[in-house]
Amino acid sequence: MRAARLSRGGLWLLCCGLLALLAASGVAAFGFGAARIPVSHVFAIVADALGLGSGTRNWTPAERNIVMELRVPRVLLGAAAGAGLAAVGAVLQVLTRNPLADPYLFGVSAGAGLGAVVVILYAGSLAGPLTLPGAAFLGALLAMALVFAAARGRQGAPTSERLILTGVAVAFVLHAATNFLITTSLDRGADAVMFWMMGGLGAARWSSVPVPLALSCAGIVWLMLRAASVNALAFGDDTARTLGIDPVRLRAEMFVVTALMTGAIVAMSGGIGFVGLVMPHIVRLLAGGDLRRLLPLSGLFGALFLVWIDVLARSAFAPREIPLGVVTAAIGGAFFLWLMRRRREP
């Protein structure tokens, strides 16, 4: 099945349309949850917060607190996590020439999760506001360093195949270490860790949003600036060298940037799977495999997807909330099976 070709003008038009849809979706999502808030009240509260209010206040103080203090940070974190994970997945799939590559394949998410779990279980209230994301950053970077060190062959530079296989092995080891810490912990924090490992945005607050939001946006911009060079790697290292690109250096740079992005997202939202795997495949059906088109569209589709999946997770069985990773795994896994069946050769 051939992907549709988008002109440059069509790409910009689609991106602008998706941005507008994301903004409208975010505002609409503020009203959903255990306490339903009318859409008219949501729009009035947001307009008043932006200084665009008409002066007539038809909402209660409780509704304003729910929207501005709980749901706005939650939607912002969901959009940042969806965009960041989808962009990272798109880069890794092109970088490694593996359609199954995503942030979880190389042990990055497992390393970030291990660092965060150590802080949650053993630092507790002594941890400062930056301790959790800092531990996740460190865990992600250490996991990536371990993958690179273990994947080195006799010639020194690790190949894409060795990186993938080593990443899978490292991820299993780190997941085992994380599960060991949880099962041997006698602290009540183990229950919170289990929910956090399945993914969720319930802990989003204004103090926790800036780091993942800033790193996701800055990381996507950086990846887009390097998209043309990464495209060259899709044709092999030898081809990249003829174009003046150092494959080893570029691959290391990309892995460090994606590790930082993944670490920031995992620290605040836990393990949310399948977003980085499925979203790039959906976008390829529309725009092809050029990373310069794939990156912005994957980010926007990923942000939209996670914002509405979070609405489903917190509204379907309200007031009980479904772990976000459970919903993304169910929907993403089913879609991926359908996609593979559709592409199956006769």
mmCIF file of C-alpha atoms in Angstrom:
data_model
loop_
_atom_site.group_PDB
_atom_site.id
_atom_site.type_symbol
_atom_site.label_atom_id
_atom_site.label_comp_id
_atom_site.label_asym_id
_atom_site.label_seq_id
_atom_site.Cartn_x
_atom_site.Cartn_y
_atom_site.Cartn_z
ATOM 1 C CA MET A 1 0.000 0.000 0.000
ATOM 2 C CA ARG A 2 1.499 3.313 -1.085
ATOM 3 C CA ALA A 3 1.566 6.306 1.194
ATOM 4 C CA ALA A 4 -0.112 9.463 -0.021
ATOM 5 C CA ARG A 5 2.263 12.225 -1.066
ATOM 6 C CA LEU A 6 1.882 15.622 0.564
ATOM 7 C CA SER A 7 3.165 18.805 -1.021
ATOM 8 C CA ARG A 8 4.969 21.311 1.168
ATOM 9 C CA GLY A 9 1.895 23.522 1.173
ATOM 10 C CA GLY A 10 -0.294 20.561 2.015
ATOM 11 C CA LEU A 11 2.029 19.641 4.880
ATOM 12 C CA TRP A 12 1.847 23.127 6.400
ATOM 13 C CA LEU A 13 -1.925 23.199 5.975
ATOM 14 C CA LEU A 14 -2.287 19.814 7.647
ATOM 15 C CA CYS A 15 0.009 20.836 10.528
ATOM 16 C CA CYS A 16 -1.954 24.045 11.093
ATOM 17 C CA GLY A 17 -5.223 22.102 11.030
ATOM 18 C CA LEU A 18 -3.884 19.564 13.538
ATOM 19 C CA LEU A 19 -2.633 22.360 15.814
ATOM 20 C CA ALA A 20 -6.062 23.970 15.779
ATOM 21 C CA LEU A 21 -7.698 20.601 16.426
ATOM 22 C CA LEU A 22 -5.274 19.947 19.289
ATOM 23 C CA ALA A 23 -6.093 23.312 20.887
ATOM 24 C CA ALA A 24 -9.839 22.699 20.586
ATOM 25 C CA SER A 25 -9.457 19.129 21.862
ATOM 26 C CA GLY A 26 -7.464 20.320 24.855
ATOM 27 C CA VAL A 27 -10.144 22.807 25.870
ATOM 28 C CA ALA A 28 -12.898 20.236 25.364
ATOM 29 C CA ALA A 29 -10.938 17.661 27.402
ATOM 30 C CA PHE A 30 -10.903 20.022 30.407
ATOM 31 C CA GLY A 31 -14.551 19.207 31.023
ATOM 32 C CA PHE A 32 -14.252 15.428 31.269
ATOM 33 C CA GLY A 33 -13.515 13.422 34.397
ATOM 34 C CA ALA A 34 -15.085 12.275 37.637
ATOM 35 C CA ALA A 35 -16.697 15.726 37.934
ATOM 36 C CA ARG A 36 -18.214 16.698 34.573
ATOM 37 C CA ILE A 37 -18.075 20.415 33.792
ATOM 38 C CA PRO A 38 -20.238 21.927 31.015
ATOM 39 C CA VAL A 39 -18.325 22.945 27.914
ATOM 40 C CA SER A 40 -19.679 26.487 28.147
ATOM 41 C CA HIS A 41 -18.231 26.801 31.670
ATOM 42 C CA VAL A 42 -14.881 25.401 30.496
ATOM 43 C CA PHE A 43 -14.596 27.917 27.666
ATOM 44 C CA ALA A 44 -15.587 30.761 30.002
ATOM 45 C CA ILE A 45 -13.008 29.707 32.622
ATOM 46 C CA VAL A 46 -10.222 29.438 30.042
ATOM 47 C CA ALA A 47 -11.181 32.766 28.451
ATOM 48 C CA ASP A 48 -11.184 34.440 31.857
ATOM 49 C CA ALA A 49 -7.749 32.975 32.684
ATOM 50 C CA LEU A 50 -6.433 34.386 29.380
ATOM 51 C CA GLY A 51 -7.908 37.800 30.088
ATOM 52 C CA LEU A 52 -10.579 37.433 27.403
ATOM 53 C CA GLY A 53 -13.562 37.001 29.690
ATOM 54 C CA SER A 54 -16.772 38.959 29.244
ATOM 55 C CA GLY A 55 -17.104 39.702 32.949
ATOM 56 C CA THR A 56 -20.004 37.301 33.444
ATOM 57 C CA ARG A 57 -18.944 34.378 35.605
ATOM 58 C CA ASN A 58 -21.331 31.442 35.425
ATOM 59 C CA TRP A 59 -19.003 28.914 37.031
ATOM 60 C CA THR A 60 -18.284 27.987 40.627
ATOM 61 C CA PRO A 61 -14.888 28.364 42.348
ATOM 62 C CA ALA A 62 -14.697 24.563 42.585
ATOM 63 C CA GLU A 63 -15.123 24.227 38.814
ATOM 64 C CA ARG A 64 -12.396 26.787 38.205
ATOM 65 C CA ASN A 65 -9.983 24.999 40.545
ATOM 66 C CA ILE A 66 -10.655 21.643 38.882
ATOM 67 C CA VAL A 67 -10.063 23.064 35.405
ATOM 68 C CA MET A 68 -7.082 25.322 36.074
ATOM 69 C CA GLU A 69 -5.251 23.376 38.783
ATOM 70 C CA LEU A 70 -5.900 19.768 37.758
ATOM 71 C CA ARG A 71 -7.048 19.346 34.181
ATOM 72 C CA VAL A 72 -5.061 22.007 32.326
ATOM 73 C CA PRO A 73 -1.707 20.621 33.614
ATOM 74 C CA ARG A 74 -2.951 17.100 32.881
ATOM 75 C CA VAL A 75 -3.835 17.884 29.267
ATOM 76 C CA LEU A 76 -0.552 19.756 28.744
ATOM 77 C CA LEU A 77 1.414 16.797 30.111
ATOM 78 C CA GLY A 78 -0.597 14.377 27.957
ATOM 79 C CA ALA A 79 0.054 16.423 24.823
ATOM 80 C CA ALA A 80 3.775 16.701 25.641
ATOM 81 C CA ALA A 81 4.066 12.972 26.369
ATOM 82 C CA GLY A 82 2.164 11.946 23.237
ATOM 83 C CA ALA A 83 4.134 14.280 20.976
ATOM 84 C CA GLY A 84 7.493 13.354 22.502
ATOM 85 C CA LEU A 85 6.988 9.584 22.437
ATOM 86 C CA ALA A 86 5.651 9.623 18.860
ATOM 87 C CA ALA A 87 8.566 11.790 17.658
ATOM 88 C CA VAL A 88 11.120 9.578 19.414
ATOM 89 C CA GLY A 89 9.565 6.474 17.881
ATOM 90 C CA ALA A 90 9.668 8.017 14.396
ATOM 91 C CA VAL A 91 13.365 8.877 14.745
ATOM 92 C CA LEU A 92 14.348 5.491 16.145
ATOM 93 C CA GLN A 93 12.528 3.629 13.375
ATOM 94 C CA VAL A 94 14.381 5.583 10.689
ATOM 95 C CA LEU A 95 17.663 5.576 12.603
ATOM 96 C CA THR A 96 17.749 1.812 13.068
ATOM 97 C CA ARG A 97 15.849 0.877 9.902
ATOM 98 C CA ASN A 98 13.552 -1.198 12.101
ATOM 99 C CA PRO A 99 9.762 -0.630 11.911
ATOM 100 C CA LEU A 100 9.340 -2.058 15.435
ATOM 101 C CA ALA A 101 11.703 0.414 17.114
ATOM 102 C CA ASP A 102 10.233 2.660 19.795
ATOM 103 C CA PRO A 103 11.387 4.333 23.055
ATOM 104 C CA TYR A 104 10.948 1.073 24.960
ATOM 105 C CA LEU A 105 12.993 -1.131 22.656
ATOM 106 C CA PHE A 106 16.424 0.169 23.667
ATOM 107 C CA GLY A 107 16.002 0.029 27.425
ATOM 108 C CA VAL A 108 15.647 3.810 27.679
ATOM 109 C CA SER A 109 12.194 3.684 29.249
ATOM 110 C CA ALA A 110 13.199 0.762 31.485
ATOM 111 C CA GLY A 111 16.214 2.701 32.738
ATOM 112 C CA ALA A 112 14.127 5.819 33.361
ATOM 113 C CA GLY A 113 11.556 3.719 35.179
ATOM 114 C CA LEU A 114 14.168 2.074 37.393
ATOM 115 C CA GLY A 115 15.599 5.448 38.420
ATOM 116 C CA ALA A 116 12.141 6.830 39.173
ATOM 117 C CA VAL A 117 11.099 3.741 41.150
ATOM 118 C CA VAL A 118 14.214 3.976 43.339
ATOM 119 C CA VAL A 119 13.291 7.573 44.197
ATOM 120 C CA ILE A 120 9.618 6.788 44.849
ATOM 121 C CA LEU A 121 10.337 3.800 47.097
ATOM 122 C CA TYR A 122 13.412 4.971 48.988
ATOM 123 C CA ALA A 123 13.535 8.779 48.839
ATOM 124 C CA GLY A 124 9.871 9.477 49.535
ATOM 125 C CA SER A 125 9.100 12.876 51.002
ATOM 126 C CA LEU A 126 12.812 13.715 51.199
ATOM 127 C CA ALA A 127 12.933 14.037 47.405
ATOM 128 C CA GLY A 128 12.781 17.539 45.962
ATOM 129 C CA PRO A 129 10.613 18.469 42.968
ATOM 130 C CA LEU A 130 13.443 17.775 40.507
ATOM 131 C CA THR A 131 14.645 14.544 42.099
ATOM 132 C CA LEU A 132 12.201 12.287 40.265
ATOM 133 C CA PRO A 133 12.862 13.628 36.748
ATOM 134 C CA GLY A 134 16.579 13.816 37.545
ATOM 135 C CA ALA A 135 16.650 10.155 38.550
ATOM 136 C CA ALA A 136 14.710 9.227 35.405
ATOM 137 C CA PHE A 137 17.161 11.198 33.234
ATOM 138 C CA LEU A 138 20.088 9.475 34.879
ATOM 139 C CA GLY A 139 18.497 6.033 34.541
ATOM 140 C CA ALA A 140 17.707 6.613 30.859
ATOM 141 C CA LEU A 141 21.222 7.815 30.068
ATOM 142 C CA LEU A 142 22.860 4.982 32.004
ATOM 143 C CA ALA A 143 20.652 2.448 30.197
ATOM 144 C CA MET A 144 21.627 3.906 26.837
ATOM 145 C CA ALA A 145 25.314 3.934 27.791
ATOM 146 C CA LEU A 146 25.040 0.292 28.835
ATOM 147 C CA VAL A 147 23.399 -0.597 25.516
ATOM 148 C CA PHE A 148 26.141 1.161 23.541
ATOM 149 C CA ALA A 149 28.917 -0.438 25.595
ATOM 150 C CA ALA A 150 27.460 -3.937 25.341
ATOM 151 C CA ALA A 151 26.665 -3.603 21.620
ATOM 152 C CA ARG A 152 30.191 -2.706 20.546
ATOM 153 C CA GLY A 153 31.617 -5.240 18.153
ATOM 154 C CA ARG A 154 35.214 -5.973 17.259
ATOM 155 C CA GLN A 155 35.341 -2.941 14.993
ATOM 156 C CA GLY A 156 34.144 -0.666 17.783
ATOM 157 C CA ALA A 157 31.063 0.937 16.190
ATOM 158 C CA PRO A 158 27.798 -0.829 17.109
ATOM 159 C CA THR A 159 25.520 -1.731 14.216
ATOM 160 C CA SER A 160 21.764 -1.133 14.245
ATOM 161 C CA GLU A 161 21.079 -4.858 14.608
ATOM 162 C CA ARG A 162 23.373 -5.214 17.611
ATOM 163 C CA LEU A 163 21.869 -2.107 19.221
ATOM 164 C CA ILE A 164 18.357 -3.502 18.884
ATOM 165 C CA LEU A 165 19.189 -6.936 20.259
ATOM 166 C CA THR A 166 21.257 -5.490 23.093
ATOM 167 C CA GLY A 167 18.531 -2.950 23.899
ATOM 168 C CA VAL A 168 15.945 -5.696 24.257
ATOM 169 C CA ALA A 169 18.223 -7.660 26.598
ATOM 170 C CA VAL A 170 19.057 -4.589 28.709
ATOM 171 C CA ALA A 171 15.350 -3.690 28.939
ATOM 172 C CA PHE A 172 14.533 -7.159 30.307
ATOM 173 C CA VAL A 173 17.304 -6.904 32.902
ATOM 174 C CA LEU A 174 16.209 -3.429 34.031
ATOM 175 C CA HIS A 175 12.556 -4.472 34.202
ATOM 176 C CA ALA A 176 13.588 -7.432 36.353
ATOM 177 C CA ALA A 177 15.498 -5.112 38.695
ATOM 178 C CA THR A 178 12.503 -2.775 38.928
ATOM 179 C CA ASN A 179 10.086 -5.615 39.700
ATOM 180 C CA PHE A 180 12.485 -6.960 42.316
ATOM 181 C CA LEU A 181 12.546 -3.585 44.090
ATOM 182 C CA ILE A 182 8.756 -3.399 44.057
ATOM 183 C CA THR A 183 8.138 -6.922 45.338
ATOM 184 C CA THR A 184 10.702 -6.598 48.144
ATOM 185 C CA SER A 185 9.480 -3.181 49.293
ATOM 186 C CA LEU A 186 7.413 -3.161 52.467
ATOM 187 C CA ASP A 187 6.478 0.476 52.012
ATOM 188 C CA ARG A 188 3.022 1.539 50.894
ATOM 189 C CA GLY A 189 4.684 3.370 48.037
ATOM 190 C CA ALA A 190 4.789 0.083 46.154
ATOM 191 C CA ASP A 191 1.069 0.437 45.350
ATOM 192 C CA ALA A 192 1.652 3.898 43.892
ATOM 193 C CA VAL A 193 4.600 2.571 41.900
ATOM 194 C CA MET A 194 2.494 -0.182 40.343
ATOM 195 C CA PHE A 195 -0.067 2.357 39.107
ATOM 196 C CA TRP A 196 2.712 4.678 37.934
ATOM 197 C CA MET A 197 4.410 1.869 36.003
ATOM 198 C CA MET A 198 1.183 1.274 34.063
ATOM 199 C CA GLY A 199 1.104 4.923 33.083
ATOM 200 C CA GLY A 200 -1.119 7.816 34.049
ATOM 201 C CA LEU A 201 -1.390 11.590 34.109
ATOM 202 C CA GLY A 202 -3.192 11.917 37.439
ATOM 203 C CA ALA A 203 -0.120 13.340 39.181
ATOM 204 C CA ALA A 204 0.201 16.236 36.723
ATOM 205 C CA ARG A 205 0.496 19.625 38.431
ATOM 206 C CA TRP A 206 1.808 22.986 37.295
ATOM 207 C CA SER A 207 5.095 22.266 39.063
ATOM 208 C CA SER A 208 5.626 18.973 37.180
ATOM 209 C CA VAL A 209 4.632 20.054 33.665
ATOM 210 C CA PRO A 210 7.416 22.507 32.615
ATOM 211 C CA VAL A 211 10.280 19.959 32.462
ATOM 212 C CA PRO A 212 8.661 17.331 30.173
ATOM 213 C CA LEU A 213 6.900 20.021 28.124
ATOM 214 C CA ALA A 214 10.092 22.003 27.548
ATOM 215 C CA LEU A 215 12.226 18.952 26.786
ATOM 216 C CA SER A 216 9.636 17.465 24.438
ATOM 217 C CA CYS A 217 9.286 20.707 22.456
ATOM 218 C CA ALA A 218 13.034 21.424 22.398
ATOM 219 C CA GLY A 219 13.810 17.805 21.543
ATOM 220 C CA ILE A 220 11.368 17.727 18.629
ATOM 221 C CA VAL A 221 12.848 20.966 17.247
ATOM 222 C CA TRP A 222 16.372 19.547 17.555
ATOM 223 C CA LEU A 223 15.376 16.289 15.878
ATOM 224 C CA MET A 224 13.748 18.199 13.017
ATOM 225 C CA LEU A 225 16.954 20.165 12.457
ATOM 226 C CA ARG A 226 18.816 16.855 12.091
ATOM 227 C CA ALA A 227 16.078 15.076 10.132
ATOM 228 C CA ALA A 228 17.819 15.325 6.744
ATOM 229 C CA SER A 229 20.983 13.726 8.135
ATOM 230 C CA VAL A 230 19.017 10.952 9.833
ATOM 231 C CA ASN A 231 17.232 10.302 6.524
ATOM 232 C CA ALA A 232 20.622 9.521 4.991
ATOM 233 C CA LEU A 233 21.228 6.811 7.599
ATOM 234 C CA ALA A 234 18.148 4.979 6.304
ATOM 235 C CA PHE A 235 20.180 4.146 3.166
ATOM 236 C CA GLY A 236 23.105 2.716 5.149
ATOM 237 C CA ASP A 237 26.205 4.016 6.874
ATOM 238 C CA ASP A 238 28.299 3.950 3.704
ATOM 239 C CA THR A 239 25.842 6.184 1.876
ATOM 240 C CA ALA A 240 25.774 8.562 4.829
ATOM 241 C CA ARG A 241 29.579 8.830 4.833
ATOM 242 C CA THR A 242 29.614 9.775 1.145
ATOM 243 C CA LEU A 243 27.355 12.716 2.098
ATOM 244 C CA GLY A 244 29.788 13.881 4.776
ATOM 245 C CA ILE A 245 27.856 12.463 7.739
ATOM 246 C CA ASP A 246 29.531 10.629 10.599
ATOM 247 C CA PRO A 247 27.062 7.774 11.317
ATOM 248 C CA VAL A 248 28.510 6.863 14.718
ATOM 249 C CA ARG A 249 28.480 10.423 16.010
ATOM 250 C CA LEU A 250 25.012 11.170 14.622
ATOM 251 C CA ARG A 251 23.558 7.952 16.028
ATOM 252 C CA ALA A 252 25.040 8.688 19.468
ATOM 253 C CA GLU A 253 23.671 12.246 19.356
ATOM 254 C CA MET A 254 20.204 11.054 18.453
ATOM 255 C CA PHE A 255 20.171 8.419 21.164
ATOM 256 C CA VAL A 256 21.204 10.956 23.822
ATOM 257 C CA VAL A 257 18.474 13.404 22.769
ATOM 258 C CA THR A 258 15.803 10.695 22.631
ATOM 259 C CA ALA A 259 16.956 9.341 25.998
ATOM 260 C CA LEU A 260 16.513 12.767 27.605
ATOM 261 C CA MET A 261 13.061 13.172 26.090
ATOM 262 C CA THR A 262 11.960 9.703 27.134
ATOM 263 C CA GLY A 263 13.371 10.126 30.634
ATOM 264 C CA ALA A 264 11.442 13.355 31.177
ATOM 265 C CA ILE A 265 8.187 11.828 29.946
ATOM 266 C CA VAL A 266 8.510 8.556 31.862
ATOM 267 C CA ALA A 267 9.370 10.424 35.078
ATOM 268 C CA MET A 268 6.076 12.312 35.042
ATOM 269 C CA SER A 269 3.673 9.927 33.276
ATOM 270 C CA GLY A 270 5.036 6.440 33.873
ATOM 271 C CA GLY A 271 5.120 3.704 31.263
ATOM 272 C CA ILE A 272 2.863 4.536 28.303
ATOM 273 C CA GLY A 273 3.424 2.023 25.553
ATOM 274 C CA PHE A 274 2.591 1.788 21.844
ATOM 275 C CA VAL A 275 2.356 5.556 21.198
ATOM 276 C CA GLY A 276 5.896 5.714 19.838
ATOM 277 C CA LEU A 277 5.373 2.515 17.860
ATOM 278 C CA VAL A 278 1.965 3.057 16.251
ATOM 279 C CA MET A 279 1.778 6.816 15.556
ATOM 280 C CA PRO A 280 4.685 6.892 13.045
ATOM 281 C CA HIS A 281 3.096 4.005 11.129
ATOM 282 C CA ILE A 282 -0.197 5.907 10.871
ATOM 283 C CA VAL A 283 1.575 9.028 9.621
ATOM 284 C CA ARG A 284 3.515 7.047 6.997
ATOM 285 C CA LEU A 285 0.200 6.139 5.410
ATOM 286 C CA LEU A 286 -0.403 9.871 4.873
ATOM 287 C CA ALA A 287 3.021 11.399 4.300
ATOM 288 C CA GLY A 288 5.535 8.648 3.527
ATOM 289 C CA GLY A 289 8.797 7.943 5.307
ATOM 290 C CA ASP A 290 10.654 11.270 4.958
ATOM 291 C CA LEU A 291 11.547 12.224 8.533
ATOM 292 C CA ARG A 292 11.149 15.926 7.752
ATOM 293 C CA ARG A 293 7.435 15.276 7.261
ATOM 294 C CA LEU A 294 7.156 12.318 9.604
ATOM 295 C CA LEU A 295 8.396 14.128 12.719
ATOM 296 C CA PRO A 296 5.968 17.066 12.989
ATOM 297 C CA LEU A 297 2.969 15.006 11.946
ATOM 298 C CA SER A 298 3.828 12.143 14.311
ATOM 299 C CA GLY A 299 4.177 14.614 17.174
ATOM 300 C CA LEU A 300 0.809 16.232 16.479
ATOM 301 C CA PHE A 301 -0.999 12.921 15.989
ATOM 302 C CA GLY A 302 0.635 11.546 19.134
ATOM 303 C CA ALA A 303 -0.447 14.572 21.183
ATOM 304 C CA LEU A 304 -4.035 14.331 19.929
ATOM 305 C CA PHE A 305 -4.136 10.589 20.523
ATOM 306 C CA LEU A 306 -2.920 10.742 24.113
ATOM 307 C CA VAL A 307 -5.142 13.696 25.077
ATOM 308 C CA TRP A 308 -8.273 11.800 24.052
ATOM 309 C CA ILE A 309 -7.073 8.441 25.356
ATOM 310 C CA ASP A 310 -6.590 10.109 28.743
ATOM 311 C CA VAL A 311 -10.164 11.420 28.530
ATOM 312 C CA LEU A 312 -11.325 7.846 27.950
ATOM 313 C CA ALA A 313 -9.162 6.504 30.779
ATOM 314 C CA ARG A 314 -10.541 8.922 33.364
ATOM 315 C CA SER A 315 -14.158 9.011 32.170
ATOM 316 C CA ALA A 316 -15.130 5.481 31.118
ATOM 317 C CA PHE A 317 -15.414 4.129 34.681
ATOM 318 C CA ALA A 318 -15.476 7.393 36.646
ATOM 319 C CA PRO A 319 -14.718 7.992 39.456
ATOM 320 C CA ARG A 320 -12.347 5.049 39.018
ATOM 321 C CA GLU A 321 -9.475 5.767 36.642
ATOM 322 C CA ILE A 322 -7.997 3.209 34.258
ATOM 323 C CA PRO A 323 -4.182 3.248 33.992
ATOM 324 C CA LEU A 324 -3.313 5.047 30.775
ATOM 325 C CA GLY A 325 -0.806 2.424 29.676
ATOM 326 C CA VAL A 326 -3.510 -0.237 29.780
ATOM 327 C CA VAL A 327 -5.704 1.702 27.341
ATOM 328 C CA THR A 328 -2.875 2.595 24.949
ATOM 329 C CA ALA A 329 -1.652 -1.009 24.937
ATOM 330 C CA ALA A 330 -5.137 -2.353 24.145
ATOM 331 C CA ILE A 331 -5.880 0.152 21.380
ATOM 332 C CA GLY A 332 -2.365 0.316 19.989
ATOM 333 C CA GLY A 333 -1.909 -3.451 19.985
ATOM 334 C CA ALA A 334 -5.219 -4.038 18.221
ATOM 335 C CA PHE A 335 -4.443 -1.383 15.616
ATOM 336 C CA PHE A 336 -0.975 -2.740 14.991
ATOM 337 C CA LEU A 337 -2.329 -6.257 14.464
ATOM 338 C CA TRP A 338 -4.851 -4.856 11.969
ATOM 339 C CA LEU A 339 -2.120 -2.923 10.195
ATOM 340 C CA MET A 340 0.103 -5.986 9.918
ATOM 341 C CA ARG A 341 -2.795 -8.037 8.579
ATOM 342 C CA ARG A 342 -3.603 -5.328 6.023
ATOM 343 C CA ARG A 343 -0.014 -5.285 4.824
ATOM 344 C CA ARG A 344 0.349 -9.061 4.736
ATOM 345 C CA GLU A 345 1.390 -10.320 1.371
ATOM 346 C CA PRO A 346 -0.903 -12.884 -0.315
#
